[in-house]
Tab-separated table of C-alpha atoms in Angstrom:
chain	number	residue	atom	x	y	z
A	18	MET	CA	0.185	0.138	0.202
A	19	ILE	CA	1.233	3.269	-0.717
A	20	MET	CA	0.356	6.431	1.354
A	21	VAL	CA	-0.424	9.856	-0.407
A	22	THR	CA	-0.288	12.695	1.929
A	23	GLY	CA	-1.986	15.742	-0.227
A	24	GLY	CA	-3.976	13.515	-2.417
A	25	SER	CA	-6.738	16.196	-1.645
A	26	GLY	CA	-4.678	18.804	-3.514
A	27	ASN	CA	-4.504	20.217	-7.533
A	28	ILE	CA	-1.387	17.544	-7.869
A	29	GLY	CA	-2.433	15.212	-5.370
A	30	ARG	CA	-5.665	14.211	-7.052
A	31	ARG	CA	-3.829	13.653	-10.289
A	32	VAL	CA	-1.153	11.302	-8.440
A	33	LEU	CA	-3.913	9.149	-6.519
A	34	ALA	CA	-5.698	8.719	-10.215
A	35	ARG	CA	-2.113	7.460	-11.320
A	36	LEU	CA	-0.987	5.528	-8.577
A	37	SER	CA	-4.236	3.694	-7.676
A	38	GLU	CA	-4.113	2.237	-11.469
A	39	THR	CA	-1.396	-0.071	-9.706
A	40	TYR	CA	-0.951	0.159	-6.256
A	41	ASP	CA	-3.656	0.132	-2.768
A	42	VAL	CA	-3.540	3.909	-2.034
A	43	LEU	CA	-4.654	5.669	1.302
A	44	ASN	CA	-4.895	9.626	1.152
A	45	VAL	CA	-4.000	11.573	3.775
A	46	ASP	CA	-5.231	14.948	4.069
A	47	ARG	CA	-7.868	17.227	5.837
A	48	ALA	CA	-9.543	18.078	2.530
A	49	SER	CA	-12.086	15.537	0.560
A	50	PRO	CA	-9.925	14.703	-2.968
A	51	GLY	CA	-13.694	15.210	-4.591
A	52	ASP	CA	-16.158	12.779	-5.857
A	53	ALA	CA	-13.922	11.234	-8.598
A	54	TRP	CA	-11.500	9.499	-5.654
A	55	ARG	CA	-13.192	6.543	-4.940
A	56	GLY	CA	-10.445	5.195	-2.198
A	57	ARG	CA	-10.197	5.668	1.369
A	58	THR	CA	-9.270	9.063	2.698
A	59	GLU	CA	-7.958	9.743	6.243
A	60	ALA	CA	-8.501	13.300	7.789
A	61	LEU	CA	-5.543	13.722	9.409
A	62	ASP	CA	-3.407	16.914	10.597
A	63	LEU	CA	0.447	16.558	10.093
A	64	THR	CA	1.565	18.938	11.919
A	65	ASP	CA	0.189	16.714	15.184
A	66	ARG	CA	2.744	14.001	15.461
A	67	GLU	CA	0.021	11.621	17.047
A	68	SER	CA	-2.555	12.054	14.044
A	69	LEU	CA	-0.908	9.410	12.190
A	70	SER	CA	-0.729	6.820	15.408
A	71	HIS	CA	-3.729	5.145	14.495
A	72	LEU	CA	-2.744	4.512	11.189
A	73	THR	CA	-2.525	0.072	11.583
A	74	GLU	CA	-1.804	-0.173	7.510
A	75	SER	CA	1.759	-1.616	6.225
A	76	PHE	CA	2.836	0.633	3.965
A	77	ASP	CA	5.406	0.275	0.827
A	78	ALA	CA	6.349	3.728	0.495
A	79	ILE	CA	5.035	7.381	1.135
A	80	VAL	CA	4.358	10.222	-1.275
A	81	HIS	CA	4.655	13.420	0.861
A	82	LEU	CA	2.653	16.096	-1.235
A	83	ALA	CA	0.801	17.925	1.562
A	84	ALA	CA	2.181	21.357	2.233
A	85	ILE	CA	1.095	25.103	1.703
A	86	PRO	CA	1.749	25.698	-2.012
A	87	ASN	CA	3.306	29.125	-1.766
A	88	PRO	CA	4.091	31.909	0.671
A	89	TYR	CA	0.965	34.021	-0.818
A	90	VAL	CA	-2.127	32.164	0.753
A	91	ALA	CA	-1.001	31.960	4.188
A	92	THR	CA	1.203	33.831	6.868
A	93	TRP	CA	4.812	33.370	6.967
A	94	ASP	CA	4.562	31.656	10.172
A	95	GLU	CA	2.090	29.718	9.113
A	96	VAL	CA	4.076	28.379	5.984
A	97	LEU	CA	6.999	27.186	8.219
A	98	ARG	CA	5.019	25.551	10.629
A	99	VAL	CA	2.950	23.599	8.680
A	100	ASN	CA	5.529	22.449	5.590
A	101	MET	CA	8.402	21.773	8.444
A	102	LEU	CA	6.430	19.959	10.930
A	103	SER	CA	4.451	17.725	8.273
A	104	THR	CA	7.644	16.927	6.361
A	105	PHE	CA	9.148	15.963	10.001
A	106	HIS	CA	6.504	14.009	11.107
A	107	VAL	CA	6.042	11.954	7.732
A	108	LEU	CA	9.912	10.999	7.595
A	109	GLN	CA	9.559	10.218	11.731
A	110	PHE	CA	6.519	8.056	11.002
A	111	ALA	CA	8.291	6.420	7.898
A	112	VAL	CA	11.301	5.435	10.189
A	113	GLU	CA	9.675	4.159	13.369
A	114	ARG	CA	7.122	1.802	11.098
A	115	GLY	CA	9.887	0.615	9.010
A	116	ILE	CA	8.407	2.026	5.455
A	117	PRO	CA	11.488	1.792	3.298
A	118	ARG	CA	11.072	4.648	1.081
A	119	VAL	CA	9.594	8.118	0.813
A	120	ILE	CA	9.078	10.441	-2.029
A	121	PHE	CA	8.934	14.234	-1.265
A	122	GLY	CA	7.080	16.697	-3.650
A	123	SER	CA	9.740	19.717	-3.343
A	124	SER	CA	10.224	22.566	-5.791
A	125	GLU	CA	12.707	24.107	-7.821
A	126	SER	CA	11.821	26.758	-5.303
A	127	ALA	CA	14.382	24.926	-3.218
A	128	SER	CA	17.327	25.882	-5.539
A	129	GLY	CA	16.341	30.310	-5.256
A	130	TRP	CA	15.252	29.933	-8.826
A	131	GLY	CA	11.832	29.565	-8.541
A	132	ILE	CA	9.694	31.431	-5.990
A	133	HIS	CA	12.067	33.938	-4.586
A	134	GLY	CA	13.162	36.849	-2.727
A	135	LYS	CA	16.404	38.186	-4.346
A	136	TRP	CA	16.869	36.959	-7.497
A	137	TYR	CA	21.152	35.287	-7.357
A	138	ARG	CA	22.990	34.780	-9.888
A	139	PRO	CA	23.567	31.133	-10.888
A	140	ASP	CA	27.054	29.429	-10.874
A	141	TYR	CA	26.149	27.994	-14.208
A	142	VAL	CA	23.783	26.982	-16.184
A	143	PRO	CA	21.542	24.500	-16.773
A	144	ILE	CA	21.139	24.203	-12.843
A	145	ASP	CA	21.743	20.838	-11.443
A	146	GLU	CA	21.389	18.735	-8.653
A	147	LYS	CA	24.821	19.628	-7.949
A	148	HIS	CA	24.406	23.358	-7.656
A	149	ARG	CA	24.645	24.878	-4.592
A	150	SER	CA	20.639	26.021	-3.539
A	151	LEU	CA	19.980	29.464	-2.364
A	152	PRO	CA	16.549	29.740	-0.891
A	153	SER	CA	15.941	33.493	-0.217
A	154	GLU	CA	12.258	33.030	1.210
A	155	VAL	CA	10.111	31.260	3.292
A	156	TYR	CA	8.197	28.862	1.106
A	157	SER	CA	11.406	28.191	-0.912
A	158	PHE	CA	13.503	27.794	2.534
A	159	THR	CA	10.877	24.974	3.784
A	160	LYS	CA	11.075	22.888	0.778
A	161	ALA	CA	15.015	23.341	0.650
A	162	PHE	CA	14.517	21.996	4.215
A	163	GLY	CA	12.520	19.503	3.752
A	164	ASP	CA	15.087	18.115	1.292
A	165	GLN	CA	17.727	18.522	3.751
A	166	LEU	CA	15.561	16.590	5.836
A	167	CYS	CA	15.305	13.628	3.701
A	168	GLN	CA	19.065	13.392	3.189
A	169	ALA	CA	19.134	13.178	6.910
A	170	ALA	CA	16.737	10.239	7.494
A	171	SER	CA	18.480	8.690	4.575
A	172	ARG	CA	21.793	9.019	6.563
A	173	GLU	CA	20.714	8.392	10.166
A	174	HIS	CA	18.004	5.705	9.544
A	175	ASP	CA	18.895	3.789	6.004
A	176	LEU	CA	15.473	5.535	4.396
A	177	GLN	CA	15.356	5.669	0.912
A	178	THR	CA	14.110	9.142	-0.084
A	179	ILE	CA	13.346	11.163	-3.352
A	180	CYS	CA	12.793	14.509	-3.441
A	181	LEU	CA	11.168	16.131	-6.791
A	182	ARG	CA	12.162	19.806	-7.301
A	183	TYR	CA	9.097	20.051	-10.076
A	184	THR	CA	8.777	23.460	-11.411
A	185	PHE	CA	5.492	25.223	-11.802
A	186	VAL	CA	2.736	22.878	-12.073
A	187	THR	CA	-0.112	23.522	-14.944
A	188	PHE	CA	-3.170	21.523	-13.973
A	189	GLU	CA	-7.035	21.846	-15.024
A	190	SER	CA	-8.199	25.030	-13.293
A	191	LEU	CA	-4.736	27.101	-14.385
A	192	TYR	CA	-5.224	25.844	-17.887
A	193	PRO	CA	-7.632	28.711	-19.044
A	194	ALA	CA	-5.344	31.571	-17.529
A	195	PHE	CA	-2.487	29.965	-18.687
A	196	LEU	CA	-3.158	29.199	-22.069
A	197	ALA	CA	-4.807	32.799	-22.190
A	198	GLN	CA	-1.106	34.197	-21.779
A	199	LEU	CA	0.599	32.083	-24.104
A	200	ARG	CA	-1.978	32.994	-27.287
A	201	SER	CA	-1.958	36.561	-26.224
A	202	GLY	CA	1.313	37.196	-28.275
A	203	GLU	CA	2.912	39.748	-25.202
A	204	PRO	CA	6.566	39.145	-25.385
A	205	ARG	CA	6.999	36.973	-21.989
A	206	GLU	CA	10.504	38.572	-21.149
A	207	ALA	CA	10.369	39.610	-17.577
A	208	LEU	CA	13.498	39.844	-15.498
A	209	GLY	CA	13.383	37.628	-12.453
A	210	THR	CA	11.624	34.155	-13.392
A	211	SER	CA	12.778	31.481	-15.390
A	212	TYR	CA	9.543	30.578	-17.506
A	213	ALA	CA	10.067	26.572	-16.730
A	214	TRP	CA	6.923	24.828	-15.985
A	215	ILE	CA	5.346	21.235	-15.786
A	216	ASP	CA	2.144	19.503	-16.484
A	217	VAL	CA	0.787	17.834	-13.329
A	218	GLU	CA	0.726	14.639	-15.830
A	219	ASP	CA	4.068	14.529	-16.063
A	220	VAL	CA	4.499	14.795	-12.030
A	221	ALA	CA	2.243	12.308	-11.771
A	222	ALA	CA	4.266	10.049	-13.957
A	223	ALA	CA	7.374	11.034	-12.057
A	224	ILE	CA	6.478	9.872	-9.001
A	225	ALA	CA	5.059	6.839	-10.623
A	226	CYS	CA	8.875	6.149	-11.607
A	227	ALA	CA	10.156	7.137	-8.194
A	228	LEU	CA	8.290	4.262	-6.693
A	229	GLN	CA	9.745	1.960	-8.857
A	230	MET	CA	13.517	3.514	-9.133
A	231	PRO	CA	15.998	0.935	-7.493
A	232	MET	CA	17.798	2.312	-4.597
A	233	GLN	CA	19.871	1.049	-1.725
A	234	GLN	CA	19.242	1.580	1.711
A	235	GLY	CA	20.362	4.832	3.048
A	236	GLN	CA	19.985	6.346	-0.706
A	237	SER	CA	18.922	9.944	-1.322
A	238	GLU	CA	18.347	11.396	-4.585
A	239	THR	CA	17.219	14.613	-5.915
A	240	PHE	CA	15.706	15.343	-9.266
A	241	TYR	CA	14.770	18.267	-11.106
A	242	LEU	CA	11.621	17.936	-13.204
A	243	THR	CA	10.850	20.010	-15.644
A	244	ALA	CA	8.960	20.717	-19.238
A	245	ARG	CA	12.060	20.386	-21.978
A	246	GLU	CA	11.017	24.094	-23.185
A	247	HIS	CA	10.364	27.309	-21.044
A	248	TYR	CA	7.270	29.155	-21.926
A	249	GLY	CA	9.365	32.561	-22.430
A	250	THR	CA	9.757	33.993	-25.455
A	251	LEU	CA	13.399	34.361	-25.110
A	252	ASP	CA	15.931	31.665	-26.171
A	253	THR	CA	17.404	30.435	-22.907
A	254	VAL	CA	21.046	32.269	-23.417
A	255	GLU	CA	19.363	35.331	-23.762
A	256	MET	CA	17.523	35.157	-21.078
A	257	VAL	CA	20.822	34.401	-19.006
A	258	ARG	CA	22.503	37.170	-20.425
A	259	ARG	CA	19.808	39.910	-19.717
A	260	ASN	CA	19.340	38.530	-16.096
A	261	TRP	CA	23.099	38.138	-14.964
A	262	GLY	CA	25.119	39.562	-17.952
A	263	ASP	CA	27.546	37.703	-20.051
A	264	ASP	CA	29.478	35.883	-17.542
A	265	VAL	CA	27.550	33.266	-16.012
A	266	PRO	CA	29.045	30.131	-17.714
A	267	VAL	CA	26.194	28.179	-19.759
A	268	ASP	CA	26.473	24.592	-21.593
A	269	ARG	CA	25.698	25.813	-24.908
A	270	SER	CA	25.732	22.388	-25.869
A	271	TYR	CA	22.587	21.451	-24.157
A	272	TYR	CA	21.036	24.380	-25.942
A	273	ALA	CA	21.930	23.715	-29.068
A	274	ASN	CA	18.915	21.667	-30.165
A	275	ASN	CA	16.594	23.066	-27.694
A	276	PRO	CA	17.094	27.150	-27.816
A	277	ARG	CA	14.657	27.568	-25.426
A	278	GLY	CA	15.229	24.801	-22.978
A	279	SER	CA	14.557	24.850	-19.387
A	280	LEU	CA	17.029	26.271	-16.632
A	281	PHE	CA	16.981	23.432	-14.880
A	282	ASP	CA	18.903	20.267	-16.080
A	283	LEU	CA	16.812	17.109	-16.845
A	284	ARG	CA	19.219	14.842	-17.503
A	285	LYS	CA	19.811	13.373	-13.861
A	286	ALA	CA	16.078	12.607	-14.024
A	287	GLU	CA	15.700	11.041	-17.660
A	288	THR	CA	18.994	8.517	-16.903
A	289	MET	CA	18.338	7.811	-13.186
A	290	LEU	CA	14.751	7.955	-12.744
A	291	GLY	CA	13.894	6.726	-15.897
A	292	TRP	CA	11.354	9.510	-16.762
A	293	THR	CA	11.311	12.064	-19.351
A	294	PRO	CA	8.472	14.852	-20.174
A	295	GLN	CA	5.734	14.302	-22.777
A	296	TRP	CA	4.182	17.538	-22.280
A	297	THR	CA	5.005	20.519	-24.553
A	298	VAL	CA	3.147	23.976	-24.697
A	299	GLU	CA	2.285	22.806	-28.226
A	300	ARG	CA	0.513	19.652	-26.700
A	301	LEU	CA	-1.115	21.726	-24.063
A	302	MET	CA	-2.753	24.516	-26.491
A	303	ALA	CA	-3.958	21.442	-28.813
A	304	GLU	CA	-5.510	19.354	-25.889
A	305	HIS	CA	-6.635	21.801	-23.774
A	306	GLY	CA	-7.296	24.857	-25.320
């Protein structure tokens, strides 16, 4: 059985649908997932450590998506409290129950180049999993802290952990506004944004891959998940130049056949996770426009 926390959210509902095709799935969320979900939901508050204690099932893995999704919908204190406590309690529960694997719904914001305060100059582009992280506001900090908690749990308790740093996620309720922006013809060249994105279907597919990825005890891996191309109107090399000048090292070979490739590097996810994004701007417009 797989436990999914936050399965009633915009990403979580699609993850429930995808995983329930293969696994028995328990949704843990204080909110209802809606009528489409026919499985079981436990309305638990993950900031309360004892809330998980009455679960008696044996779980093969936990997919931890529950979180306040950005710094704009709650106070900073609440974002810190909810996001950090819930992640800590889920990892603690996994260790105590002997659940071998936790998949953490992180964010590219953990790097400092998603949602951000200060827009730092990257050391190089594309930004990969070895690049240092420079979170500069509360939500980004909670995601970076969650990644570090996962790594610590792997080191100390032999837990297998996978941190998925997905970029801005498009889903059904966002399609009208997102597609209208794409069709407007207005230049998308603002400084301070990467225009990186990913569709919710690709996030769900990556989580399915993460459940199947071969791992050793105590192994922890982080992956960037992004659509292959950003949705801005500038080529990436020019976008980097306008944001940070000419002295940021850019792997031009990475963008040679994909000039508007994402600021974030896909290669580790493709080779180790065995996942490749299927959704493009063109496909999104064709199927949801």
